[in-house]
Short mmCIF file of C-alpha atoms in Angstrom, two decimals:
data_model
loop_
_atom_site.label_atom_id
_atom_site.label_comp_id
_atom_site.label_asym_id
_atom_site.label_seq_id
_atom_site.Cartn_x
_atom_site.Cartn_y
_atom_site.Cartn_z
CA MET A 1 0.00 0.04 0.03
CA ARG A 2 1.26 3.43 -0.87
CA PRO A 3 2.05 5.62 2.13
CA PHE A 4 -0.19 8.63 3.06
CA TYR A 5 2.09 11.63 3.55
CA GLY A 6 4.78 9.28 4.66
CA THR A 7 2.58 7.30 7.18
CA GLN A 8 2.30 3.60 6.25
CA LEU A 9 -1.16 2.33 7.38
CA THR A 10 -1.67 -1.33 8.43
CA ASN A 11 -4.65 -1.63 6.14
CA GLY A 12 -6.94 0.24 3.75
CA PHE A 13 -9.93 0.75 5.98
CA MET A 14 -10.88 4.23 6.93
CA LEU A 15 -14.11 4.28 9.06
CA GLY A 16 -16.29 7.15 10.04
CA THR A 17 -17.56 7.82 13.59
CA ALA A 18 -21.05 9.32 13.02
CA GLN A 19 -24.56 7.98 13.33
CA TYR A 20 -23.89 4.94 15.40
CA PRO A 21 -26.62 3.85 17.81
CA SER A 22 -24.26 4.29 20.84
CA PRO A 23 -20.64 4.89 21.65
CA ALA A 24 -20.19 1.24 22.76
CA ILE A 25 -21.39 -0.09 19.26
CA LEU A 26 -19.00 2.45 17.64
CA ALA A 27 -16.14 1.04 19.69
CA ASP A 28 -17.15 -2.53 18.87
CA ALA A 29 -17.36 -1.76 15.22
CA PHE A 30 -13.78 -0.35 15.22
CA THR A 31 -12.55 -3.38 17.24
CA ARG A 32 -14.01 -5.90 14.85
CA SER A 33 -13.00 -4.03 11.72
CA GLY A 34 -9.46 -3.28 12.73
CA ALA A 35 -9.80 -0.02 10.67
CA SER A 36 -6.57 1.97 10.76
CA VAL A 37 -8.12 5.49 10.45
CA ALA A 38 -10.97 7.15 12.05
CA THR A 39 -12.58 10.16 10.47
CA VAL A 40 -13.99 12.73 12.99
CA SER A 41 -15.92 15.89 12.64
CA LEU A 42 -15.22 18.99 14.51
CA ARG A 43 -19.00 19.29 15.23
CA ARG A 44 -18.45 16.51 17.80
CA GLU A 45 -16.40 18.86 19.90
CA SER A 46 -17.52 22.07 21.69
CA GLY A 47 -15.10 24.97 22.40
CA GLN A 48 -15.42 25.91 26.05
CA ASP A 49 -17.60 23.22 27.65
CA ARG A 50 -15.88 20.38 25.84
CA ALA A 51 -19.14 18.56 25.44
CA GLY A 52 -17.52 16.16 23.11
CA GLN A 53 -14.69 15.19 25.50
CA ASP A 54 -16.12 11.85 26.09
CA PHE A 55 -16.23 11.12 22.39
CA TRP A 56 -12.71 12.30 21.93
CA GLU A 57 -11.43 10.10 24.77
CA LEU A 58 -13.15 7.20 23.07
CA ILE A 59 -11.47 7.89 19.78
CA LYS A 60 -8.07 8.17 21.45
CA ASP A 61 -8.58 4.78 23.08
CA LEU A 62 -9.11 3.13 19.70
CA GLY A 63 -5.48 3.63 18.95
CA VAL A 64 -6.05 4.50 15.31
CA HIS A 65 -4.98 7.44 13.14
CA VAL A 66 -7.40 10.36 13.33
CA LEU A 67 -8.51 12.15 10.21
CA PRO A 68 -10.63 15.19 10.99
CA ASN A 69 -12.92 16.46 8.29
CA THR A 70 -14.52 19.65 7.18
CA ALA A 71 -18.08 18.02 6.65
CA GLY A 72 -20.78 20.36 5.93
CA CYS A 73 -18.72 23.20 4.79
CA HIS A 74 -19.96 25.04 1.70
CA SER A 75 -17.38 27.72 1.13
CA VAL A 76 -13.64 28.08 1.02
CA LYS A 77 -13.46 30.35 4.01
CA GLU A 78 -15.72 27.99 6.08
CA ALA A 79 -13.63 24.95 5.23
CA VAL A 80 -10.26 26.68 5.90
CA THR A 81 -11.59 27.97 9.32
CA THR A 82 -12.85 24.57 10.23
CA ALA A 83 -9.60 23.00 9.25
CA HIS A 84 -7.59 25.39 11.49
CA MET A 85 -9.93 24.69 14.42
CA ALA A 86 -9.58 20.91 13.80
CA ARG A 87 -5.85 21.12 13.91
CA GLU A 88 -6.03 22.81 17.29
CA VAL A 89 -8.52 20.23 18.72
CA PHE A 90 -7.12 17.03 17.28
CA ASP A 91 -3.47 18.03 17.12
CA THR A 92 -2.80 16.73 13.58
CA LYS A 93 -1.82 17.99 10.18
CA TRP A 94 -4.15 15.69 8.45
CA ILE A 95 -7.51 17.13 7.24
CA LYS A 96 -10.14 15.52 5.07
CA LEU A 97 -11.23 18.51 2.96
CA GLU A 98 -14.90 18.76 2.00
CA VAL A 99 -16.33 21.77 0.18
CA ILE A 100 -19.92 20.87 -0.71
CA GLY A 101 -21.35 22.44 -3.86
CA GLU A 102 -24.68 20.80 -4.43
CA GLU A 103 -27.26 19.90 -1.83
CA ASP A 104 -29.00 17.03 -3.38
CA THR A 105 -25.99 14.98 -4.37
CA LEU A 106 -23.37 16.51 -1.84
CA GLN A 107 -21.18 16.80 -4.73
CA PRO A 108 -17.96 18.72 -4.07
CA ASP A 109 -17.50 22.30 -5.35
CA VAL A 110 -14.26 21.39 -7.15
CA PHE A 111 -13.36 25.04 -7.79
CA GLY A 112 -13.66 25.93 -4.13
CA LEU A 113 -11.97 22.60 -3.26
CA VAL A 114 -8.87 23.39 -5.24
CA ASP A 115 -8.67 27.03 -3.74
CA ALA A 116 -9.09 25.61 -0.20
CA ALA A 117 -6.53 22.83 -0.77
CA ARG A 118 -3.88 25.32 -1.99
CA ILE A 119 -4.44 27.56 1.03
CA LEU A 120 -4.26 24.72 3.46
CA THR A 121 -1.21 22.97 1.92
CA GLU A 122 0.66 26.33 1.99
CA ASP A 123 -0.21 26.46 5.83
CA GLY A 124 1.34 23.12 6.40
CA PHE A 125 -1.74 20.91 6.29
CA GLN A 126 -1.66 17.32 4.74
CA VAL A 127 -4.89 17.54 2.75
CA PHE A 128 -7.07 14.47 1.89
CA PRO A 129 -9.49 16.12 -0.66
CA TYR A 130 -13.01 14.71 -1.22
CA THR A 131 -13.32 15.16 -4.99
CA THR A 132 -14.90 13.47 -8.05
CA GLU A 133 -13.19 11.23 -10.58
CA ASP A 134 -12.43 14.18 -12.94
CA LEU A 135 -9.00 13.93 -14.08
CA VAL A 136 -8.58 17.72 -14.74
CA VAL A 137 -9.60 18.50 -11.14
CA ALA A 138 -7.40 15.65 -9.76
CA ASP A 139 -4.35 17.28 -11.60
CA LYS A 140 -5.15 20.55 -10.20
CA LEU A 141 -5.38 19.28 -6.61
CA LEU A 142 -1.97 17.62 -7.02
CA HIS A 143 -0.52 20.86 -8.30
CA ALA A 144 -2.16 22.59 -5.32
CA GLY A 145 -0.03 20.43 -3.02
CA CYS A 146 -2.28 17.39 -2.32
CA GLU A 147 -0.43 14.10 -2.13
CA VAL A 148 -3.64 11.97 -1.74
CA LEU A 149 -6.80 12.01 -3.73
CA MET A 150 -10.20 10.71 -2.52
CA PRO A 151 -12.79 10.42 -5.46
CA TRP A 152 -16.35 9.50 -4.54
CA GLY A 153 -17.81 6.15 -5.52
CA ALA A 154 -21.29 7.65 -5.41
CA PRO A 155 -23.04 10.45 -3.50
CA ILE A 156 -22.47 10.47 0.18
CA GLY A 157 -24.77 8.13 2.15
CA SER A 158 -26.45 6.64 -0.93
CA GLY A 159 -24.94 3.13 -0.83
CA LEU A 160 -24.93 2.99 -4.61
CA GLY A 161 -21.38 1.70 -4.84
CA LEU A 162 -19.06 2.55 -7.76
CA ASN A 163 -21.05 4.59 -10.21
CA ASN A 164 -18.34 5.24 -12.69
CA ILE A 165 -15.92 2.23 -12.95
CA PHE A 166 -14.40 3.65 -16.15
CA GLY A 167 -13.54 7.00 -14.48
CA LEU A 168 -12.10 5.39 -11.41
CA ARG A 169 -10.03 2.97 -13.48
CA ALA A 170 -8.79 5.87 -15.47
CA MET A 171 -7.80 7.83 -12.54
CA ARG A 172 -5.82 4.84 -11.14
CA ALA A 173 -4.04 4.56 -14.54
CA HIS A 174 -3.29 8.36 -14.70
CA PHE A 175 -1.79 8.59 -11.27
CA PRO A 176 -0.06 5.37 -10.56
CA ASP A 177 2.03 6.64 -7.73
CA VAL A 178 -0.58 8.75 -5.90
CA PRO A 179 -2.44 7.12 -2.95
CA LEU A 180 -6.09 6.95 -3.89
CA VAL A 181 -9.05 6.41 -1.58
CA ILE A 182 -12.66 5.68 -2.55
CA ASP A 183 -14.55 8.10 -0.32
CA ALA A 184 -18.41 7.90 -0.04
CA GLY A 185 -21.17 6.00 -1.67
CA LEU A 186 -20.38 2.42 -0.65
CA GLY A 187 -23.11 0.33 0.73
CA LEU A 188 -21.89 -3.24 0.52
CA PRO A 189 -18.57 -5.06 1.21
CA SER A 190 -18.50 -6.37 -2.35
CA GLN A 191 -18.28 -2.81 -3.57
CA ALA A 192 -15.24 -2.21 -1.31
CA ALA A 193 -13.73 -5.26 -2.74
CA ALA A 194 -14.27 -3.96 -6.14
CA ALA A 195 -12.61 -0.74 -5.35
CA MET A 196 -9.56 -2.58 -3.97
CA GLU A 197 -9.40 -4.78 -7.14
CA LEU A 198 -9.23 -1.59 -9.22
CA GLY A 199 -6.06 -0.78 -7.42
CA PHE A 200 -7.20 1.80 -4.86
CA ASP A 201 -5.21 1.95 -1.70
CA ALA A 202 -8.13 2.31 0.70
CA VAL A 203 -11.84 3.04 1.13
CA LEU A 204 -13.50 5.47 3.52
CA LEU A 205 -17.08 4.76 4.61
CA ASN A 206 -19.47 5.53 7.41
CA THR A 207 -23.15 5.09 6.82
CA ALA A 208 -22.90 1.48 5.42
CA VAL A 209 -21.58 0.32 8.81
CA ALA A 210 -23.32 2.82 11.19
CA LYS A 211 -26.72 2.31 9.77
CA ALA A 212 -26.44 -1.51 9.35
CA GLY A 213 -28.67 -3.64 11.60
CA ASP A 214 -25.49 -4.91 13.24
CA PRO A 215 -22.85 -2.29 12.75
CA ALA A 216 -19.97 -4.35 14.20
CA ALA A 217 -20.61 -7.41 12.02
CA MET A 218 -20.99 -5.17 8.91
CA ALA A 219 -17.60 -3.47 9.90
CA GLU A 220 -15.93 -6.84 10.06
CA ALA A 221 -17.47 -7.88 6.68
CA PHE A 222 -16.06 -4.71 5.09
CA ALA A 223 -12.70 -5.51 6.56
CA ILE A 224 -12.56 -8.97 5.10
CA ALA A 225 -13.78 -7.55 1.72
CA ILE A 226 -11.11 -4.87 1.58
CA LYS A 227 -8.41 -7.51 2.42
CA ALA A 228 -9.74 -9.90 -0.30
CA GLY A 229 -9.88 -7.13 -2.96
CA GLN A 230 -6.29 -6.01 -2.12
CA LEU A 231 -5.08 -9.67 -2.35
CA ALA A 232 -6.85 -10.15 -5.67
CA GLN A 233 -5.33 -6.99 -7.07
CA ALA A 234 -1.85 -8.02 -6.02
CA ALA A 235 -2.38 -11.54 -7.54
CA ASP A 236 -2.68 -9.99 -11.01
CA PRO A 237 -6.13 -11.03 -12.18
CA MET A 238 -6.61 -12.65 -15.61
CA GLU A 239 -7.86 -10.44 -18.40
CA PRO A 240 -11.57 -10.98 -19.25
CA ARG A 241 -12.24 -12.32 -22.85
CA ASP A 242 -15.27 -12.64 -25.07
CA MET A 243 -14.68 -16.27 -26.20
CA ALA A 244 -14.84 -19.42 -24.03
CA SER A 245 -11.69 -21.19 -23.34
CA PRO A 246 -11.62 -24.72 -21.87
CA SER A 247 -10.06 -24.86 -18.40
CA THR A 248 -9.36 -28.57 -18.80
CA PRO A 249 -6.73 -29.58 -21.37
CA VAL A 250 -7.98 -31.77 -24.26
CA ILE A 251 -4.66 -33.82 -24.50
CA GLY A 252 -5.31 -37.35 -23.50
CA LYS A 253 -9.00 -37.09 -23.98
CA ALA A 254 -10.67 -40.42 -24.91
CA PHE A 255 -12.30 -40.55 -28.35
CA LEU A 256 -15.00 -43.08 -29.30
CA GLN A 257 -14.40 -45.08 -32.51
#
């Protein structure tokens, strides 16, 4: 797996921390998943009264890398301000950058995203941008200083899976040395396996686990699928073909007279 800003993760599972039925179920989901990264929102913390302190202590006890996000931000100014606050609260240079541009699909505002990424990287942040599979935008994000790209599989929380296999495969081919993470849209472990089979380095998801009937079991299922997809990609899968090909040699076949 390619390193993320010099950090080598133990696996390609990044798991969100929102919408779980209880803190205990959240912790159980992380334990059974073995996820290496937890994404957290600044909205869970509160400035003076530290209302989210219990949540923060729970996250620290998980022993995973923490990736704060700017979820819900709709402008460059809002995202940059939130990122600075997150750096103070969570004491990390990592930031998952979201600049939402459309309400129904939660599609990123890619123009604002590039502007915010440039500002934050110049200020020392290590930016994980939530983007689309658009190659032009991806190139501009890399020139803005990003060393990781996080294209969506489908709209956030939709569970639709990988909507544009062609675009995602093209992104992997265009940027062979860049760590790529599928962020958003996954609903089933099989979709995570497919992402890893495409050669992606990790997947980031939340709702598919948090809203499952048994979040901990679903987290474990995703972990197994991610590992399976990673192993399959490393094993160099066969190329599909249009014509049938016998899997059993015909040499030595008995012929009736």
